[in-house]
Amino acid sequence: MLKRILLIVILSFGYFTCFSNEINQKDSSKSKVISFKIKLKSEEKAKIKVASLKYNKHFAYSFTLDDGYRSAYLTAFPLLNGGKISNPDKNEWKIDQGGDGTTSKGLFYSDGFGNKIPFKLALAINGGAIRDLPANRGHLSWPEIKEMYNAGWDILNHGFHHATKHGTNYLTEVNENTTSIKQNLGFTMSHFVVPGGEGDEKYYLEYEKDALNNGHFSVASYYGVGPVFKIDSKMNLDKMITARTFVQSSKDTTSFKTMDRYLKTLDSIVKQPIPVWFNEFTHGTGNTNLWNLSMRFPDFKYYMTTLADKYGVKGNDSVWMAPWQEVYEYIWLRDRIKIDYTQKGKDVEVKIVIPEIPEAFRYREISLAIETSSKFEMESGKDLIIKNDGKTNHKLIHLKLKQ
Ligand SMILES: [Zn+2]
């Protein structure tokens, strides 16, 4: 609660966590150039710039479910992605991790080209807790995680055993989890979320150091930058440590007042004229408020549905509801490309220098905002897939780089 109040105070002063430090581009030798042409209907000068966020959305909202609890698959995933939400379902801990048994059509924003994209979250998981049995297990199984990953959910490293107590080998916790996910799911995680709990004083500093020195681009911890980021200028993403804030149900099970308070804060953030990225967490999303650190399913459903109705395709379509890694990678690339264009009459030639992109990245995409009163057509460039709205709104171009 205190954190919330603090956040509102900070925002009311128009004060955001923001860095615009110089970003060193150490090695430009492996960069490559892509080019493509735009054919305008008039000779009026067009302006092109890289969009602050994918699809030129006004704000990005990233939401992570910690600890790999089964409710993620039983309730959150079908609600957001579309599907049958589990009936109430008591697990091995006698805790109801199910939902209301309804069928969801999914919650969506659009890509600006008429395609609906489902809301996606991240899972911060501990490989040591993942198993296939018993049937009423409290944690996710490997096939369940794989299905969510394949649907675009991000998987973040949360340590192999969620160990925090005195005597924990932090480095082993970080690396064993990396290995476990690589072995079982076939990819390398690149962001770390410090497990919370009892431990030596400032134990989280050890986790931060070991994660950042072993292949992770960012760490969500107790203290750090965020959770709101102003992203209209260059952002310092290098060895980034962020502060984790949670959305949690209260004891009040008769109204949605607690959720309304969170939604109100979010609304005050996204009402700012500048584009922002907001990052939050919870634990379980089943009917019971798991360990009193979770969102009860009715609260979760209310919260996400309200977001979708307001900022998704059913509302003003201003949200990019995407997990942490996806947004991080967009901003990383956005801040490192160089765009150049020349216009001769109705023809615009665009050249973009692309830096070497880290292997662990899932995405290689860039949106361009084009300012022109003219409709336009485009021919596809080499090594990239282009989407554009030249025939309708003539505002947006989206580039997907081929590997
Ligand atoms: Zn945790």
Tab-separated table of C-alpha atoms and ligand atoms in Angstrom:
chain	number	residue	atom	x	y	z
A	1	MET	CA	0.000	0.000	0.000
A	2	LEU	CA	2.795	2.349	0.967
A	3	LYS	CA	4.532	1.616	-2.321
A	4	ARG	CA	1.331	2.457	-4.171
A	5	ILE	CA	0.946	5.775	-2.415
A	6	LEU	CA	4.585	6.533	-3.086
A	7	LEU	CA	4.092	5.698	-6.743
A	8	ILE	CA	1.131	8.046	-7.034
A	9	VAL	CA	3.093	10.806	-5.315
A	10	ILE	CA	6.025	10.266	-7.647
A	11	LEU	CA	3.771	10.331	-10.685
A	12	SER	CA	1.922	13.429	-9.623
A	13	PHE	CA	5.237	15.222	-9.814
A	14	GLY	CA	5.669	13.913	-13.334
A	15	TYR	CA	8.797	12.178	-12.188
A	16	PHE	CA	9.744	8.883	-13.807
A	17	THR	CA	12.603	6.511	-13.623
A	18	CYS	CA	14.463	7.330	-16.749
A	19	PHE	CA	17.934	6.983	-18.031
A	20	SER	CA	19.361	8.429	-21.165
A	21	ASN	CA	22.957	7.414	-20.676
A	22	GLU	CA	25.123	6.867	-23.658
A	23	ILE	CA	24.868	3.337	-24.872
A	24	ASN	CA	28.106	2.013	-26.187
A	25	GLN	CA	27.919	0.122	-29.382
A	26	LYS	CA	31.058	-1.908	-28.950
A	27	ASP	CA	31.081	-3.876	-32.120
A	28	SER	CA	29.522	-2.503	-35.253
A	29	SER	CA	31.366	-4.948	-37.502
A	30	LYS	CA	28.537	-7.480	-37.318
A	31	SER	CA	25.806	-4.974	-38.048
A	32	LYS	CA	23.876	-5.230	-41.299
A	33	VAL	CA	21.865	-2.919	-43.464
A	34	ILE	CA	18.301	-3.526	-44.597
A	35	SER	CA	16.500	-1.369	-47.099
A	36	PHE	CA	13.054	-1.054	-48.619
A	37	LYS	CA	10.974	1.349	-50.665
A	38	ILE	CA	7.768	3.234	-49.984
A	39	LYS	CA	5.641	4.534	-52.867
A	40	LEU	CA	3.538	7.507	-51.817
A	41	LYS	CA	0.467	8.773	-53.673
A	42	SER	CA	1.665	12.367	-53.426
A	43	GLU	CA	4.996	14.231	-53.397
A	44	GLU	CA	4.431	15.828	-50.012
A	45	LYS	CA	7.405	15.177	-47.703
A	46	ALA	CA	6.920	12.213	-45.373
A	47	LYS	CA	8.535	11.823	-41.956
A	48	ILE	CA	9.560	8.451	-40.595
A	49	LYS	CA	10.698	7.564	-37.091
A	50	VAL	CA	11.097	4.480	-34.964
A	51	ALA	CA	8.018	3.951	-32.777
A	52	SER	CA	8.604	4.101	-29.013
A	53	LEU	CA	6.712	0.834	-28.580
A	54	LYS	CA	5.745	-2.039	-30.842
A	55	TYR	CA	2.826	-1.137	-33.132
A	56	ASN	CA	3.273	2.451	-31.899
A	57	LYS	CA	1.175	1.742	-28.800
A	58	HIS	CA	0.858	4.302	-26.040
A	59	PHE	CA	1.866	2.034	-23.173
A	60	ALA	CA	3.332	-1.370	-22.536
A	61	TYR	CA	2.106	-3.391	-19.567
A	62	SER	CA	4.162	-6.380	-18.476
A	63	PHE	CA	2.800	-8.798	-15.912
A	64	THR	CA	4.648	-11.770	-14.415
A	65	LEU	CA	3.345	-14.735	-12.435
A	66	ASP	CA	6.012	-15.873	-9.958
A	67	ASP	CA	6.845	-19.411	-8.810
A	68	GLY	CA	5.255	-21.478	-11.610
A	69	TYR	CA	1.997	-22.254	-9.827
A	70	ARG	CA	-0.497	-24.377	-11.673
A	71	SER	CA	-3.220	-21.696	-11.602
A	72	ALA	CA	-1.286	-19.971	-14.406
A	73	TYR	CA	-2.269	-22.805	-16.732
A	74	LEU	CA	-5.661	-23.621	-15.195
A	75	THR	CA	-7.025	-20.064	-15.156
A	76	ALA	CA	-4.794	-17.205	-16.389
A	77	PHE	CA	-3.751	-18.772	-19.688
A	78	PRO	CA	-7.252	-19.765	-20.884
A	79	LEU	CA	-8.704	-16.422	-19.734
A	80	LEU	CA	-6.159	-14.418	-21.742
A	81	ASN	CA	-5.429	-16.734	-24.644
A	82	GLY	CA	-8.965	-18.116	-24.988
A	83	GLY	CA	-10.188	-21.501	-23.773
A	84	LYS	CA	-11.884	-23.399	-20.981
A	85	ILE	CA	-11.042	-22.051	-17.544
A	86	SER	CA	-10.736	-24.788	-14.931
A	87	ASN	CA	-13.563	-25.536	-12.523
A	88	PRO	CA	-12.746	-25.057	-8.830
A	89	ASP	CA	-9.887	-27.501	-8.241
A	90	LYS	CA	-8.287	-28.325	-4.887
A	91	ASN	CA	-4.634	-29.264	-5.239
A	92	GLU	CA	-2.205	-31.332	-3.176
A	93	TRP	CA	-1.927	-28.439	-0.703
A	94	LYS	CA	-5.769	-28.365	-0.317
A	95	ILE	CA	-5.753	-25.002	-2.047
A	96	ASP	CA	-8.215	-24.168	-4.805
A	97	GLN	CA	-6.121	-23.215	-7.843
A	98	GLY	CA	-9.019	-23.492	-10.285
A	99	GLY	CA	-11.328	-20.805	-11.638
A	100	ASP	CA	-15.016	-20.441	-12.495
A	101	GLY	CA	-15.320	-23.140	-15.183
A	102	THR	CA	-16.379	-20.683	-17.883
A	103	THR	CA	-15.034	-20.516	-21.433
A	104	SER	CA	-13.134	-17.384	-22.408
A	105	LYS	CA	-12.846	-15.963	-25.922
A	106	GLY	CA	-9.535	-14.415	-24.889
A	107	LEU	CA	-8.473	-10.827	-24.168
A	108	PHE	CA	-6.896	-8.870	-27.015
A	109	TYR	CA	-5.143	-5.773	-28.236
A	110	SER	CA	-4.560	-5.233	-31.950
A	111	ASP	CA	-1.408	-4.847	-34.035
A	112	GLY	CA	-2.847	-1.835	-35.864
A	113	PHE	CA	-3.346	-3.890	-39.033
A	114	GLY	CA	-6.646	-5.451	-37.989
A	115	ASN	CA	-5.157	-8.522	-36.288
A	116	LYS	CA	-6.070	-9.353	-32.710
A	117	ILE	CA	-3.204	-10.392	-30.427
A	118	PRO	CA	-3.964	-12.117	-27.114
A	119	PHE	CA	-2.711	-10.644	-23.833
A	120	LYS	CA	0.478	-12.463	-22.831
A	121	LEU	CA	2.208	-12.734	-19.447
A	122	ALA	CA	5.558	-13.996	-18.192
A	123	LEU	CA	6.168	-16.925	-15.852
A	124	ALA	CA	9.085	-16.789	-13.405
A	125	ILE	CA	9.804	-20.446	-12.742
A	126	ASN	CA	11.931	-22.779	-10.618
A	127	GLY	CA	12.992	-25.843	-12.601
A	128	GLY	CA	13.366	-27.821	-9.374
A	129	ALA	CA	9.613	-27.556	-8.675
A	130	ILE	CA	8.346	-28.571	-12.117
A	131	ARG	CA	6.898	-32.098	-12.350
A	132	ASP	CA	4.212	-34.079	-14.125
A	133	LEU	CA	2.614	-35.864	-11.148
A	134	PRO	CA	0.457	-36.016	-9.085
A	135	ALA	CA	-2.542	-34.943	-11.129
A	136	ASN	CA	-3.471	-32.344	-8.494
A	137	ARG	CA	0.079	-30.937	-8.223
A	138	GLY	CA	0.566	-27.338	-7.127
A	139	HIS	CA	3.219	-26.537	-9.713
A	140	LEU	CA	3.201	-26.521	-13.498
A	141	SER	CA	4.451	-29.391	-15.658
A	142	TRP	CA	6.968	-29.067	-18.495
A	143	PRO	CA	4.347	-29.571	-21.257
A	144	GLU	CA	2.132	-26.870	-19.690
A	145	ILE	CA	5.005	-24.381	-19.613
A	146	LYS	CA	5.976	-25.302	-23.166
A	147	GLU	CA	2.436	-24.629	-24.385
A	148	MET	CA	2.388	-21.180	-22.799
A	149	TYR	CA	5.895	-20.399	-24.108
A	150	ASN	CA	4.828	-21.402	-27.622
A	151	ALA	CA	1.831	-19.066	-27.305
A	152	GLY	CA	4.259	-16.187	-26.714
A	153	TRP	CA	4.468	-16.149	-22.922
A	154	ASP	CA	7.938	-15.371	-21.611
A	155	ILE	CA	9.756	-17.685	-19.216
A	156	LEU	CA	11.990	-15.987	-16.656
A	157	ASN	CA	14.612	-17.483	-14.349
A	158	HIS	CA	13.482	-17.564	-10.684
A	159	GLY	CA	16.294	-19.803	-9.362
A	160	PHE	CA	16.302	-23.619	-9.396
A	161	HIS	CA	14.833	-24.170	-5.909
A	162	HIS	CA	13.520	-20.709	-4.955
A	163	ALA	CA	16.213	-20.839	-2.278
A	164	THR	CA	16.822	-17.752	-0.123
A	165	LYS	CA	17.924	-19.014	3.291
A	166	HIS	CA	21.389	-18.796	4.867
A	167	GLY	CA	23.769	-21.184	3.105
A	168	THR	CA	22.177	-20.884	-0.342
A	169	ASN	CA	24.622	-21.150	-3.226
A	170	TYR	CA	23.183	-18.335	-5.340
A	171	LEU	CA	25.371	-18.979	-8.351
A	172	THR	CA	24.324	-22.640	-8.507
A	173	GLU	CA	20.671	-21.631	-8.124
A	174	VAL	CA	20.951	-19.290	-11.109
A	175	ASN	CA	22.882	-21.638	-13.377
A	176	GLU	CA	21.098	-24.892	-12.523
A	177	ASN	CA	17.822	-23.302	-13.473
A	178	THR	CA	19.254	-22.096	-16.785
A	179	THR	CA	20.438	-25.644	-17.512
A	180	SER	CA	17.168	-27.217	-16.400
A	181	ILE	CA	15.046	-25.033	-18.693
A	182	LYS	CA	17.467	-25.496	-21.573
A	183	GLN	CA	17.306	-29.285	-21.151
A	184	ASN	CA	13.564	-29.555	-20.710
A	185	LEU	CA	12.288	-26.770	-22.962
A	186	GLY	CA	15.138	-26.116	-25.382
A	187	PHE	CA	15.787	-22.393	-24.943
A	188	THR	CA	17.968	-20.130	-22.824
A	189	MET	CA	16.350	-17.732	-20.379
A	190	SER	CA	17.770	-14.219	-20.340
A	191	HIS	CA	16.043	-12.395	-17.467
A	192	PHE	CA	16.119	-13.175	-13.747
A	193	VAL	CA	13.587	-12.590	-10.974
A	194	VAL	CA	15.071	-12.768	-7.448
A	195	PRO	CA	13.166	-15.290	-5.309
A	196	GLY	CA	11.687	-13.586	-2.245
A	197	GLY	CA	11.852	-14.964	1.270
A	198	GLU	CA	13.877	-15.191	4.455
A	199	GLY	CA	17.592	-14.918	3.921
A	200	ASP	CA	20.830	-13.282	4.959
A	201	GLU	CA	20.750	-9.531	4.951
A	202	LYS	CA	20.889	-8.218	1.373
A	203	TYR	CA	21.085	-11.746	-0.063
A	204	TYR	CA	19.370	-10.387	-3.163
A	205	LEU	CA	22.560	-8.504	-4.080
A	206	GLU	CA	24.258	-11.884	-4.550
A	207	TYR	CA	21.478	-13.054	-6.841
A	208	GLU	CA	21.646	-9.827	-8.837
A	209	LYS	CA	25.397	-10.135	-9.360
A	210	ASP	CA	25.358	-13.852	-10.234
A	211	ALA	CA	22.455	-13.479	-12.669
A	212	LEU	CA	23.927	-10.457	-14.474
A	213	ASN	CA	27.318	-12.155	-14.772
A	214	ASN	CA	25.782	-15.320	-16.184
A	215	GLY	CA	23.818	-14.423	-19.256
A	216	HIS	CA	20.916	-12.403	-17.856
A	217	PHE	CA	20.171	-8.956	-19.255
A	218	SER	CA	18.050	-7.792	-16.342
A	219	VAL	CA	17.055	-8.709	-12.801
A	220	ALA	CA	13.819	-7.898	-10.983
A	221	SER	CA	14.696	-7.470	-7.320
A	222	TYR	CA	13.622	-5.733	-4.111
A	223	TYR	CA	15.074	-2.359	-5.024
A	224	GLY	CA	15.870	-0.880	-8.394
A	225	VAL	CA	14.472	1.248	-11.212
A	226	GLY	CA	10.799	1.240	-12.188
A	227	PRO	CA	8.162	-0.118	-11.999
A	228	VAL	CA	7.155	2.710	-14.358
A	229	PHE	CA	9.516	3.612	-17.159
A	230	LYS	CA	9.270	6.650	-19.341
A	231	ILE	CA	10.331	5.312	-22.723
A	232	ASP	CA	10.154	8.297	-25.083
A	233	SER	CA	13.946	8.557	-25.080
A	234	LYS	CA	16.872	6.131	-24.950
A	235	MET	CA	16.712	3.766	-22.026
A	236	ASN	CA	19.654	2.294	-20.141
A	237	LEU	CA	18.910	-1.428	-20.322
A	238	ASP	CA	22.435	-2.546	-19.570
A	239	LYS	CA	22.616	-4.844	-16.500
A	240	MET	CA	19.297	-3.443	-15.438
A	241	ILE	CA	17.972	-4.026	-11.912
A	242	THR	CA	14.300	-3.257	-11.412
A	243	ALA	CA	12.056	-2.985	-8.353
A	244	ARG	CA	9.301	-5.531	-8.169
A	245	THR	CA	5.781	-4.451	-7.202
A	246	PHE	CA	2.822	-6.779	-6.775
A	247	VAL	CA	-0.880	-6.794	-7.500
A	248	GLN	CA	-2.587	-8.789	-4.742
A	249	SER	CA	-6.074	-9.488	-3.493
A	250	SER	CA	-7.109	-8.235	-0.073
A	251	LYS	CA	-9.274	-9.991	2.529
A	252	ASP	CA	-12.303	-8.341	0.977
A	253	THR	CA	-13.991	-11.062	-1.075
A	254	THR	CA	-17.277	-9.224	-1.558
A	255	SER	CA	-16.226	-6.393	-3.859
A	256	PHE	CA	-13.567	-5.414	-6.393
A	257	LYS	CA	-12.531	-2.279	-4.496
A	258	THR	CA	-8.931	-3.471	-4.089
A	259	MET	CA	-8.656	-4.165	-7.808
A	260	ASP	CA	-10.264	-0.818	-8.595
A	261	ARG	CA	-7.510	0.904	-6.637
A	262	TYR	CA	-4.808	-0.832	-8.690
A	263	LEU	CA	-6.682	0.003	-11.889
A	264	LYS	CA	-6.951	3.629	-10.878
A	265	THR	CA	-3.187	3.856	-10.355
A	266	LEU	CA	-2.604	2.271	-13.727
A	267	ASP	CA	-5.015	4.702	-15.343
A	268	SER	CA	-3.190	7.679	-13.849
A	269	ILE	CA	0.058	6.308	-15.303
A	270	VAL	CA	-1.223	5.716	-18.814
A	271	LYS	CA	-3.003	9.071	-18.955
A	272	GLN	CA	0.404	10.769	-19.142
A	273	PRO	CA	1.049	12.129	-22.650
A	274	ILE	CA	4.386	10.336	-22.986
A	275	PRO	CA	4.623	6.604	-23.731
A	276	VAL	CA	5.392	4.431	-20.697
A	277	TRP	CA	6.213	0.863	-19.734
A	278	PHE	CA	4.692	-0.458	-16.544
A	279	ASN	CA	5.837	-3.733	-14.971
A	280	GLU	CA	4.024	-5.724	-12.252
A	281	PHE	CA	3.856	-9.139	-10.618
A	282	THR	CA	1.647	-11.529	-8.706
A	283	HIS	CA	1.802	-15.212	-7.696
A	284	GLY	CA	-1.255	-17.458	-8.067
A	285	THR	CA	-4.442	-16.674	-9.990
A	286	GLY	CA	-6.707	-19.453	-8.648
A	287	ASN	CA	-9.801	-19.183	-6.449
A	288	THR	CA	-7.831	-19.195	-3.193
A	289	ASN	CA	-5.475	-16.326	-2.415
A	290	LEU	CA	-2.374	-18.568	-2.384
A	291	TRP	CA	-0.029	-17.743	0.557
A	292	ASN	CA	-1.902	-14.402	0.721
A	293	LEU	CA	0.475	-13.214	-2.034
A	294	SER	CA	-1.823	-13.790	-4.973
A	295	MET	CA	-4.844	-12.632	-6.892
A	296	ARG	CA	-7.992	-14.665	-6.295
A	297	PHE	CA	-9.386	-15.751	-9.676
A	298	PRO	CA	-12.453	-13.459	-9.535
A	299	ASP	CA	-10.109	-10.517	-8.868
A	300	PHE	CA	-7.695	-11.574	-11.622
A	301	LYS	CA	-10.539	-11.969	-14.105
A	302	TYR	CA	-12.030	-8.618	-13.161
A	303	TYR	CA	-8.635	-6.892	-13.352
A	304	MET	CA	-7.574	-8.298	-16.740
A	305	THR	CA	-11.036	-7.998	-18.290
A	306	THR	CA	-11.276	-4.356	-17.206
A	307	LEU	CA	-7.858	-3.686	-18.761
A	308	ALA	CA	-8.942	-5.346	-21.994
A	309	ASP	CA	-12.278	-3.497	-22.114
A	310	LYS	CA	-10.562	-0.177	-21.552
A	311	TYR	CA	-7.222	-0.399	-23.350
A	312	GLY	CA	-7.585	-3.426	-25.623
A	313	VAL	CA	-9.460	-3.878	-28.924
A	314	LYS	CA	-12.811	-3.337	-27.197
A	315	GLY	CA	-11.564	-0.008	-25.834
A	316	ASN	CA	-9.079	2.552	-27.134
A	317	ASP	CA	-6.566	-0.151	-28.196
A	318	SER	CA	-3.659	1.758	-26.633
A	319	VAL	CA	-2.035	-1.122	-24.720
A	320	TRP	CA	0.788	-3.388	-25.742
A	321	MET	CA	0.107	-6.175	-23.254
A	322	ALA	CA	3.374	-8.030	-23.552
A	323	PRO	CA	5.679	-9.798	-21.117
A	324	TRP	CA	8.950	-8.380	-19.821
A	325	GLN	CA	11.365	-10.016	-22.258
A	326	GLU	CA	9.350	-9.056	-25.337
A	327	VAL	CA	9.216	-5.384	-24.366
A	328	TYR	CA	12.863	-5.335	-23.239
A	329	GLU	CA	13.986	-6.731	-26.593
A	330	TYR	CA	11.929	-4.232	-28.579
A	331	ILE	CA	13.386	-1.269	-26.682
A	332	TRP	CA	16.900	-2.706	-26.892
A	333	LEU	CA	16.692	-2.916	-30.675
A	334	ARG	CA	14.792	0.352	-31.048
A	335	ASP	CA	17.598	2.205	-29.268
A	336	ARG	CA	20.360	0.624	-31.342
A	337	ILE	CA	19.193	0.814	-34.937
A	338	LYS	CA	20.056	3.727	-37.229
A	339	ILE	CA	17.400	4.811	-39.660
A	340	ASP	CA	17.996	6.914	-42.744
A	341	TYR	CA	15.661	7.770	-45.628
A	342	THR	CA	15.609	9.844	-48.764
A	343	GLN	CA	12.564	10.962	-50.704
A	344	LYS	CA	12.549	11.694	-54.436
A	345	GLY	CA	9.119	12.776	-55.576
A	346	LYS	CA	6.730	10.037	-54.541
A	347	ASP	CA	9.464	7.505	-53.806
A	348	VAL	CA	11.025	7.035	-50.387
A	349	GLU	CA	14.009	4.791	-49.882
A	350	VAL	CA	14.588	3.663	-46.293
A	351	LYS	CA	17.846	2.233	-44.984
A	352	ILE	CA	18.216	0.785	-41.501
A	353	VAL	CA	21.451	-0.346	-39.870
A	354	ILE	CA	20.745	-3.302	-37.590
A	355	PRO	CA	23.266	-4.180	-34.876
A	356	GLU	CA	24.231	-7.735	-34.008
A	357	ILE	CA	21.317	-9.089	-31.975
A	358	PRO	CA	22.021	-11.367	-28.975
A	359	GLU	CA	21.300	-15.026	-29.646
A	360	ALA	CA	18.944	-15.379	-26.662
A	361	PHE	CA	16.502	-12.850	-28.143
A	362	ARG	CA	13.051	-14.148	-29.122
A	363	TYR	CA	12.104	-11.102	-31.191
A	364	ARG	CA	13.642	-9.077	-34.005
A	365	GLU	CA	10.920	-6.544	-34.738
A	366	ILE	CA	10.668	-2.813	-35.267
A	367	SER	CA	7.670	-0.549	-35.775
A	368	LEU	CA	7.987	2.704	-37.680
A	369	ALA	CA	5.656	5.639	-37.316
A	370	ILE	CA	5.204	7.435	-40.619
A	371	GLU	CA	3.829	10.947	-40.811
A	372	THR	CA	2.171	11.603	-44.155
A	373	SER	CA	-1.228	12.656	-45.386
A	374	SER	CA	-0.754	10.377	-48.372
A	375	LYS	CA	-1.679	6.763	-48.772
A	376	PHE	CA	1.224	4.546	-49.779
A	377	GLU	CA	2.302	1.166	-51.044
A	378	MET	CA	5.373	-0.863	-50.209
A	379	GLU	CA	7.363	-3.583	-51.789
A	380	SER	CA	8.838	-6.175	-49.489
A	381	GLY	CA	12.524	-5.845	-48.704
A	382	LYS	CA	15.140	-8.537	-48.550
A	383	ASP	CA	15.487	-10.408	-45.227
A	384	LEU	CA	12.336	-8.944	-43.759
A	385	ILE	CA	8.563	-9.275	-43.549
A	386	ILE	CA	6.741	-5.962	-43.822
A	387	LYS	CA	3.261	-5.062	-42.677
A	388	ASN	CA	1.860	-1.598	-43.332
A	389	ASP	CA	-1.376	0.354	-43.185
A	390	GLY	CA	-0.583	2.427	-46.290
A	391	LYS	CA	-4.000	1.843	-47.843
A	392	THR	CA	-5.976	2.831	-44.741
A	393	ASN	CA	-4.541	4.966	-41.910
A	394	HIS	CA	-1.090	5.486	-43.520
A	395	LYS	CA	0.619	5.780	-40.125
A	396	LEU	CA	2.363	2.517	-39.348
A	397	ILE	CA	4.970	0.160	-40.805
A	398	HIS	CA	6.052	-2.995	-38.989
A	399	LEU	CA	9.257	-4.865	-39.799
A	400	LYS	CA	10.048	-8.401	-38.804
A	401	LEU	CA	13.666	-9.276	-39.479
A	402	LYS	CA	14.396	-12.758	-40.673
A	403	GLN	CA	17.113	-14.593	-38.749
B	1	ZN	ZN	8.924	-16.426	-5.898
